[in-house]
């Protein structure tokens, strides 16, 4: 169906219109969430419908944990980009992981290469 359908006919399809309407049917929990502008209620395939057909995604708690943890760094990065400064480094420190193998030991990433030639370089 997808291969044989033009974009114009897909946009006017009743199936597409129904899908679009369902996307905007959000639960009350989603409507009140501080992160709604970032996840938009997640993909419909991750939503568990109840009698009303509107529940948050079953991935919601994971998304919230991720977004709460990363929001400060993303906000700093957005501010840095908006400032237009021409610098070569990120506005916040990026720490390299501590070496977990000796220089001549196999790299712990599983590449089979010596640590000094792989992640240790």
Coordinates of C-alpha atoms in Angstrom, one line a residue:
X1 CA 0.0 0.0 0.0
X2 CA 2.7 2.5 0.9
X3 CA 4.8 1.8 -2.2
X4 CA 1.7 2.2 -4.5
X5 CA 0.4 5.4 -2.9
X6 CA 1.3 8.9 -3.7
X7 CA 1.9 11.4 -0.8
X8 CA -1.1 13.5 -2.0
X9 CA -3.5 10.5 -1.9
X10 CA -2.1 9.4 1.5
X11 CA -2.8 12.8 3.0
X12 CA -6.4 12.7 1.9
X13 CA -6.9 9.1 3.0
X14 CA -9.5 8.4 5.8
X15 CA -6.9 6.1 7.4
X16 CA -4.4 8.9 7.6
X17 CA -7.0 11.4 9.0
X18 CA -8.0 8.9 11.6
X19 CA -4.4 8.3 12.6
X20 CA -3.8 12.0 12.9
X21 CA -6.9 12.5 15.1
X22 CA -5.8 9.7 17.4
X23 CA -2.3 11.3 17.8
X24 CA -3.9 14.3 19.4
X25 CA -6.0 12.3 21.8
X26 CA -3.8 12.6 24.8
X27 CA -4.5 11.5 28.4
X28 CA -4.9 14.1 31.2
X29 CA -1.6 13.0 32.5
X30 CA 0.1 13.8 29.2
X31 CA -1.7 17.2 28.9
X32 CA -0.4 18.3 32.3
X33 CA 3.2 17.0 31.8
X34 CA 6.1 19.5 31.7
X35 CA 7.7 17.5 28.9
X36 CA 4.7 17.3 26.5
X37 CA 6.4 19.7 24.1
X38 CA 9.3 17.3 23.8
X39 CA 7.6 13.8 23.6
X40 CA 4.2 14.9 22.2
X41 CA 2.6 11.9 23.9
X42 CA 5.1 9.5 22.3
X43 CA 4.3 7.2 19.4
X44 CA 0.8 5.8 19.4
X45 CA 2.1 2.2 19.3
X46 CA 3.4 2.8 22.8
X47 CA 0.1 4.0 24.3
X48 CA -2.0 1.6 26.2
X49 CA -5.7 2.4 25.6
X50 CA -8.3 2.3 28.4
X51 CA -12.1 2.6 27.9
X52 CA -11.6 6.3 26.9
X53 CA -8.7 5.4 24.6
X54 CA -6.3 7.8 26.2
X55 CA -3.5 6.7 28.4
X56 CA 0.1 7.8 28.4
X57 CA 2.8 5.8 26.8
X58 CA 4.1 2.8 28.7
X59 CA 7.6 4.3 28.1
X60 CA 6.5 7.5 29.9
X61 CA 8.4 6.9 33.1
X62 CA 11.6 6.2 31.2
X63 CA 11.2 9.3 29.0
X64 CA 10.6 11.5 32.1
X65 CA 13.7 10.1 33.8
X66 CA 15.8 10.7 30.7
X67 CA 14.4 14.2 30.0
X68 CA 14.8 15.3 33.6
X69 CA 18.4 14.2 33.6
X70 CA 19.3 15.7 30.2
X71 CA 17.3 18.9 30.2
X72 CA 20.0 21.1 31.9
X73 CA 22.6 20.0 29.4
X74 CA 20.3 20.4 26.4
X75 CA 19.2 23.9 27.7
X76 CA 22.9 24.9 28.0
X77 CA 23.6 23.6 24.5
X78 CA 20.6 25.4 23.1
X79 CA 21.7 28.7 24.7
X80 CA 25.2 28.2 23.4
X81 CA 23.9 27.6 19.8
X82 CA 21.6 30.7 20.1
X83 CA 24.5 32.8 21.2
X84 CA 26.2 32.3 17.9
X85 CA 29.7 32.1 19.5
X86 CA 32.3 30.5 17.4
X87 CA 34.2 28.2 19.7
X88 CA 35.5 24.7 19.2
X89 CA 34.4 23.2 22.6
X90 CA 31.1 22.5 24.1
X91 CA 29.8 24.9 26.8
X92 CA 29.9 22.2 29.4
X93 CA 32.7 19.7 30.3
X94 CA 32.6 16.3 28.7
X95 CA 34.5 13.9 30.8
X96 CA 36.3 10.9 29.2
X97 CA 35.7 7.6 30.9
X98 CA 38.5 6.4 33.2
X99 CA 40.7 3.8 31.5
X100 CA 39.5 0.3 32.4
X101 CA 42.4 -1.6 30.7
X102 CA 46.1 -1.3 30.4
X103 CA 47.6 0.2 27.3
X104 CA 48.5 -3.2 25.8
X105 CA 45.4 -5.0 27.0
X106 CA 42.5 -5.7 24.7
X107 CA 40.0 -2.8 24.6
X108 CA 37.0 -3.4 26.9
X109 CA 34.7 -2.2 24.1
X110 CA 35.1 -5.6 22.4
X111 CA 36.8 -4.4 19.2
X112 CA 39.7 -6.9 19.7
X113 CA 42.2 -4.0 19.3
X114 CA 44.6 -3.0 22.0
X115 CA 43.2 -0.3 24.3
X116 CA 45.9 2.2 23.3
X117 CA 44.9 2.0 19.6
X118 CA 41.2 2.0 20.3
X119 CA 39.3 3.8 23.1
X120 CA 42.6 4.8 24.8
X121 CA 43.8 7.0 22.0

